[in-house]
Amino acid sequence: MFDRNDLLRNGKLRNVRLAKQGNDSVRTNDVNATDYSPSSHDPNHRYDSESVGNTHFQPLAGNKKMTSRSAIFPEVSFSHINLPATVLDWKRENSTAEMATMTFVIHGHVEISTPDNKILKRHPGVYLIPPETGDVVYKTTAPANELIGVSLSSRLFATILPDYKTFLMMGQNTKLDVVSLQPLLAFVVSACNLNNPHSQMVDTLENVANDVARSLLIACFGQGMSVMPLIERVRKYVSQNYTDQTLSVTKTAEHENVSVRTVQLALQEADTNFTALVRRARTDAALELRKSQPSLTLVEIGDRCGFGSVSSLRRALKLYEQMENREVDPE
């Protein structure tokens, strides 16, 4: 619930400790896995007693304590928070507004609200704040409350739950099997408590963190939805738009709300590339037209199937025949 731009500097992982007691000022102690410049973030910096970063809260009376520990990766952030009864007003600005955040109420009671009422909920005590959601208010009412936060970039979120809005039409009151989530949440807490991991370890931690966030998101809000893998969504988009001669990997990535590199990696994992995918879709369509309408000329078939010229159509058909011959070749 803190601004990633303030916490994530040049390193891939940053562990952040925030602590507050009564009306004392907040102190931070950052431990980074890579080089860190103290001048860029003074660990002795004193914050206003009613705000940390872009989160504002009611003053804590007496000896009540609030602590927050976070592990921040490029596309995933974890938080482990313990706090008394209070109200946190999270101003979701800049990079935080684009993120999706899951909140798990481990102990205590919390009420979460937004002006646009976009919050999704699973019982018991699991909340999802989708990307592009406005400011969020957390109201904890128990004497002691423990929360775990898992935030994902909008890009990563879109690759996991492209159809998350359909959850609003599902029964949100179905009870969640929280026991199955305990190992994943235990990893989140452990990551928040790491002290200066070796740089060789950070890449592995980042991959595991992404997998844990993905698993939690699907387990809590992906069941019952049509969660189609990115490669299948790309194939579907190409099959629906192969006649467009301006079809490109950039246009496809924009449609899927992901980066071009993400689309390329999905294609690479499927042992193909965008050019081959488009060519195959157009070739299949051309073969079907030749079969169903034999009177059509190659020019007409090429125009209808998105080929820029008759020569490109002929090359595609020749390549198809060569591939077919290889498949039937006994060697």
mmCIF file of C-alpha atoms in Angstrom, residues 75-266:
data_model
loop_
_atom_site.group_PDB
_atom_site.id
_atom_site.type_symbol
_atom_site.label_atom_id
_atom_site.label_comp_id
_atom_site.label_asym_id
_atom_site.label_seq_id
_atom_site.Cartn_x
_atom_site.Cartn_y
_atom_site.Cartn_z
ATOM 1 C CA GLU A 75 5.896 -6.779 -11.323
ATOM 2 C CA VAL A 76 4.839 -8.163 -7.947
ATOM 3 C CA SER A 77 4.795 -6.643 -4.454
ATOM 4 C CA PHE A 78 4.159 -8.389 -1.136
ATOM 5 C CA SER A 79 3.180 -6.763 2.169
ATOM 6 C CA HIS A 80 2.722 -8.142 5.671
ATOM 7 C CA ILE A 81 0.954 -5.653 7.925
ATOM 8 C CA ASN A 82 0.005 -5.720 11.617
ATOM 9 C CA LEU A 83 -2.041 -2.836 12.948
ATOM 10 C CA PRO A 84 -4.657 -1.921 15.580
ATOM 11 C CA ALA A 85 -8.112 -0.492 14.935
ATOM 12 C CA THR A 86 -7.547 2.437 12.579
ATOM 13 C CA VAL A 87 -8.441 3.838 9.158
ATOM 14 C CA LEU A 88 -5.959 3.761 6.268
ATOM 15 C CA ASP A 89 -6.644 6.008 3.293
ATOM 16 C CA TRP A 90 -4.636 4.696 0.335
ATOM 17 C CA LYS A 91 -4.230 7.307 -2.395
ATOM 18 C CA ARG A 92 -3.785 5.179 -5.519
ATOM 19 C CA GLU A 93 -1.789 7.438 -7.780
ATOM 20 C CA ASN A 94 0.670 6.970 -10.623
ATOM 21 C CA SER A 95 2.031 3.404 -10.714
ATOM 22 C CA THR A 96 -0.105 2.121 -7.829
ATOM 23 C CA ALA A 97 -3.360 2.993 -9.619
ATOM 24 C CA GLU A 98 -2.427 0.631 -12.434
ATOM 25 C CA MET A 99 -1.830 -2.322 -10.131
ATOM 26 C CA ALA A 100 -4.194 -5.059 -8.976
ATOM 27 C CA THR A 101 -4.033 -5.775 -5.248
ATOM 28 C CA MET A 102 -5.274 -8.767 -3.276
ATOM 29 C CA THR A 103 -5.743 -8.338 0.472
ATOM 30 C CA PHE A 104 -5.941 -11.377 2.773
ATOM 31 C CA VAL A 105 -7.331 -10.785 6.270
ATOM 32 C CA ILE A 106 -5.416 -13.292 8.413
ATOM 33 C CA HIS A 107 -6.631 -12.050 11.806
ATOM 34 C CA GLY A 108 -9.053 -9.341 12.851
ATOM 35 C CA HIS A 109 -11.649 -7.558 10.779
ATOM 36 C CA VAL A 110 -11.318 -5.085 7.919
ATOM 37 C CA GLU A 111 -13.758 -3.175 5.756
ATOM 38 C CA ILE A 112 -12.454 -2.081 2.360
ATOM 39 C CA SER A 113 -14.213 0.481 0.199
ATOM 40 C CA THR A 114 -13.638 2.517 -2.958
ATOM 41 C CA PRO A 115 -15.679 5.370 -4.473
ATOM 42 C CA ASP A 116 -16.397 3.313 -7.599
ATOM 43 C CA ASN A 117 -17.195 0.116 -5.628
ATOM 44 C CA LYS A 118 -15.038 -2.079 -7.853
ATOM 45 C CA ILE A 119 -13.793 -4.382 -5.103
ATOM 46 C CA LEU A 120 -14.283 -8.122 -5.583
ATOM 47 C CA LYS A 121 -14.547 -10.353 -2.520
ATOM 48 C CA ARG A 122 -14.244 -14.011 -1.598
ATOM 49 C CA HIS A 123 -15.140 -15.350 1.821
ATOM 50 C CA PRO A 124 -13.528 -15.550 4.226
ATOM 51 C CA GLY A 125 -11.669 -12.245 4.043
ATOM 52 C CA VAL A 126 -10.067 -12.109 0.591
ATOM 53 C CA TYR A 127 -10.415 -8.950 -1.481
ATOM 54 C CA LEU A 128 -9.326 -7.945 -4.991
ATOM 55 C CA ILE A 129 -8.830 -4.347 -6.047
ATOM 56 C CA PRO A 130 -8.603 -4.412 -9.874
ATOM 57 C CA PRO A 131 -6.334 -2.134 -11.918
ATOM 58 C CA GLU A 132 -7.506 1.401 -12.640
ATOM 59 C CA THR A 133 -9.387 1.555 -9.330
ATOM 60 C CA GLY A 134 -9.541 4.822 -7.419
ATOM 61 C CA ASP A 135 -8.492 5.548 -3.835
ATOM 62 C CA VAL A 136 -9.066 2.792 -1.285
ATOM 63 C CA VAL A 137 -10.050 3.056 2.376
ATOM 64 C CA TYR A 138 -9.141 0.267 4.814
ATOM 65 C CA LYS A 139 -11.012 0.357 8.124
ATOM 66 C CA THR A 140 -9.789 -2.147 10.702
ATOM 67 C CA THR A 141 -12.069 -2.595 13.712
ATOM 68 C CA ALA A 142 -10.484 -5.374 15.783
ATOM 69 C CA PRO A 143 -7.905 -4.517 18.496
ATOM 70 C CA ALA A 144 -5.259 -6.420 16.507
ATOM 71 C CA ASN A 145 -5.360 -7.029 12.741
ATOM 72 C CA GLU A 146 -3.017 -8.924 10.433
ATOM 73 C CA LEU A 147 -3.184 -8.397 6.676
ATOM 74 C CA ILE A 148 -1.240 -9.788 3.735
ATOM 75 C CA GLY A 149 -1.159 -7.818 0.491
ATOM 76 C CA VAL A 150 -0.205 -9.141 -2.949
ATOM 77 C CA SER A 151 -0.014 -6.619 -5.789
ATOM 78 C CA LEU A 152 0.502 -7.354 -9.494
ATOM 79 C CA SER A 153 1.266 -5.044 -12.400
ATOM 80 C CA SER A 154 -1.633 -4.462 -14.792
ATOM 81 C CA ARG A 155 0.340 -6.271 -17.501
ATOM 82 C CA LEU A 156 0.840 -9.406 -15.416
ATOM 83 C CA PHE A 157 -2.740 -9.256 -14.144
ATOM 84 C CA ALA A 158 -4.081 -9.100 -17.721
ATOM 85 C CA THR A 159 -2.131 -12.191 -18.730
ATOM 86 C CA ILE A 160 -3.622 -14.165 -15.814
ATOM 87 C CA LEU A 161 -7.227 -12.964 -15.610
ATOM 88 C CA PRO A 162 -8.222 -11.288 -18.876
ATOM 89 C CA ASP A 163 -11.901 -11.921 -18.102
ATOM 90 C CA TYR A 164 -11.914 -11.030 -14.406
ATOM 91 C CA LYS A 165 -14.991 -8.806 -14.834
ATOM 92 C CA THR A 166 -17.134 -11.901 -15.305
ATOM 93 C CA PHE A 167 -16.555 -12.586 -11.607
ATOM 94 C CA LEU A 168 -18.996 -9.776 -10.858
ATOM 95 C CA MET A 169 -21.711 -11.960 -12.371
ATOM 96 C CA MET A 170 -20.719 -14.998 -10.308
ATOM 97 C CA GLY A 171 -21.743 -15.865 -6.776
ATOM 98 C CA GLN A 172 -19.178 -14.043 -4.661
ATOM 99 C CA ASN A 173 -20.391 -15.652 -1.456
ATOM 100 C CA THR A 174 -18.942 -19.087 -2.187
ATOM 101 C CA LYS A 175 -16.515 -20.001 0.586
ATOM 102 C CA LEU A 176 -12.844 -20.224 -0.295
ATOM 103 C CA ASP A 177 -10.616 -23.108 0.780
ATOM 104 C CA VAL A 178 -8.118 -21.010 2.722
ATOM 105 C CA VAL A 179 -6.137 -24.061 3.883
ATOM 106 C CA SER A 180 -4.868 -24.598 0.343
ATOM 107 C CA LEU A 181 -3.593 -21.008 0.290
ATOM 108 C CA GLN A 182 -1.467 -21.289 3.440
ATOM 109 C CA PRO A 183 1.780 -22.455 1.765
ATOM 110 C CA LEU A 184 1.544 -19.606 -0.759
ATOM 111 C CA LEU A 185 0.844 -17.014 1.931
ATOM 112 C CA ALA A 186 3.703 -18.424 4.021
ATOM 113 C CA PHE A 187 6.065 -17.691 1.114
ATOM 114 C CA VAL A 188 4.753 -14.106 0.957
ATOM 115 C CA VAL A 189 5.478 -13.571 4.650
ATOM 116 C CA SER A 190 8.922 -15.153 4.313
ATOM 117 C CA ALA A 191 9.790 -12.913 1.359
ATOM 118 C CA CYS A 192 8.817 -9.860 3.408
ATOM 119 C CA ASN A 193 11.258 -10.926 6.130
ATOM 120 C CA LEU A 194 14.299 -11.653 3.977
ATOM 121 C CA ASN A 195 17.476 -9.882 4.957
ATOM 122 C CA ASN A 196 19.808 -8.957 2.109
ATOM 123 C CA PRO A 197 19.521 -12.063 -0.123
ATOM 124 C CA HIS A 198 22.422 -12.749 -2.506
ATOM 125 C CA SER A 199 22.025 -11.239 -5.963
ATOM 126 C CA GLN A 200 22.092 -14.734 -7.502
ATOM 127 C CA MET A 201 19.048 -15.573 -5.415
ATOM 128 C CA VAL A 202 17.007 -12.578 -6.518
ATOM 129 C CA ASP A 203 16.174 -13.832 -10.022
ATOM 130 C CA THR A 204 14.907 -17.101 -8.577
ATOM 131 C CA LEU A 205 12.899 -15.239 -5.955
ATOM 132 C CA GLU A 206 11.382 -13.029 -8.625
ATOM 133 C CA ASN A 207 10.224 -16.029 -10.674
ATOM 134 C CA VAL A 208 8.774 -17.756 -7.612
ATOM 135 C CA ALA A 209 7.088 -14.527 -6.480
ATOM 136 C CA ASN A 210 5.403 -14.167 -9.871
ATOM 137 C CA ASP A 211 4.239 -17.798 -9.720
ATOM 138 C CA VAL A 212 2.910 -17.398 -6.175
ATOM 139 C CA ALA A 213 0.999 -14.241 -7.111
ATOM 140 C CA ARG A 214 -0.405 -15.986 -10.182
ATOM 141 C CA SER A 215 -1.484 -19.034 -8.155
ATOM 142 C CA LEU A 216 -3.167 -16.924 -5.486
ATOM 143 C CA LEU A 217 -5.020 -14.849 -8.063
ATOM 144 C CA ILE A 218 -6.320 -17.862 -9.963
ATOM 145 C CA ALA A 219 -7.210 -19.794 -6.792
ATOM 146 C CA CYS A 220 -9.182 -16.897 -5.340
ATOM 147 C CA PHE A 221 -10.705 -15.207 -8.386
ATOM 148 C CA GLY A 222 -10.007 -17.333 -11.448
ATOM 149 C CA GLN A 223 -12.060 -20.421 -10.718
ATOM 150 C CA GLY A 224 -15.176 -20.581 -12.830
ATOM 151 C CA MET A 225 -13.875 -18.032 -15.326
ATOM 152 C CA SER A 226 -12.679 -18.643 -18.847
ATOM 153 C CA VAL A 227 -9.003 -18.073 -18.083
ATOM 154 C CA MET A 228 -7.547 -18.542 -21.547
ATOM 155 C CA PRO A 229 -3.739 -18.687 -21.817
ATOM 156 C CA LEU A 230 -2.168 -15.765 -23.666
ATOM 157 C CA ILE A 231 -1.007 -17.911 -26.582
ATOM 158 C CA GLU A 232 -4.574 -19.105 -27.156
ATOM 159 C CA ARG A 233 -5.886 -15.541 -26.988
ATOM 160 C CA VAL A 234 -3.279 -14.517 -29.570
ATOM 161 C CA ARG A 235 -4.281 -17.399 -31.842
ATOM 162 C CA LYS A 236 -7.929 -16.424 -31.480
ATOM 163 C CA TYR A 237 -7.221 -12.770 -32.275
ATOM 164 C CA VAL A 238 -5.197 -13.730 -35.359
ATOM 165 C CA SER A 239 -7.903 -16.132 -36.553
ATOM 166 C CA GLN A 240 -10.444 -13.317 -36.305
ATOM 167 C CA ASN A 241 -8.299 -10.653 -37.966
ATOM 168 C CA TYR A 242 -6.078 -12.434 -40.518
ATOM 169 C CA THR A 243 -7.738 -10.518 -43.387
ATOM 170 C CA ASP A 244 -6.298 -7.279 -41.978
ATOM 171 C CA GLN A 245 -3.096 -6.621 -43.941
ATOM 172 C CA THR A 246 -1.921 -4.283 -41.156
ATOM 173 C CA LEU A 247 -2.167 -7.060 -38.556
ATOM 174 C CA SER A 248 1.002 -7.012 -36.460
ATOM 175 C CA VAL A 249 2.423 -8.237 -33.190
ATOM 176 C CA THR A 250 2.220 -4.655 -31.873
ATOM 177 C CA LYS A 251 -1.479 -4.386 -32.672
ATOM 178 C CA THR A 252 -2.077 -7.790 -31.080
ATOM 179 C CA ALA A 253 -0.196 -6.843 -27.918
ATOM 180 C CA GLU A 254 -2.214 -3.635 -27.621
ATOM 181 C CA HIS A 255 -5.443 -5.605 -27.978
ATOM 182 C CA GLU A 256 -4.366 -8.014 -25.225
ATOM 183 C CA ASN A 257 -3.092 -5.179 -23.003
ATOM 184 C CA VAL A 258 0.378 -6.704 -22.732
ATOM 185 C CA SER A 259 3.816 -5.807 -24.026
ATOM 186 C CA VAL A 260 5.125 -6.922 -27.413
ATOM 187 C CA ARG A 261 7.847 -8.846 -25.596
ATOM 188 C CA THR A 262 5.226 -10.769 -23.610
ATOM 189 C CA VAL A 263 3.465 -11.842 -26.814
ATOM 190 C CA GLN A 264 6.786 -12.853 -28.361
ATOM 191 C CA LEU A 265 7.689 -14.952 -25.319
ATOM 192 C CA ALA A 266 4.287 -16.697 -25.392
#
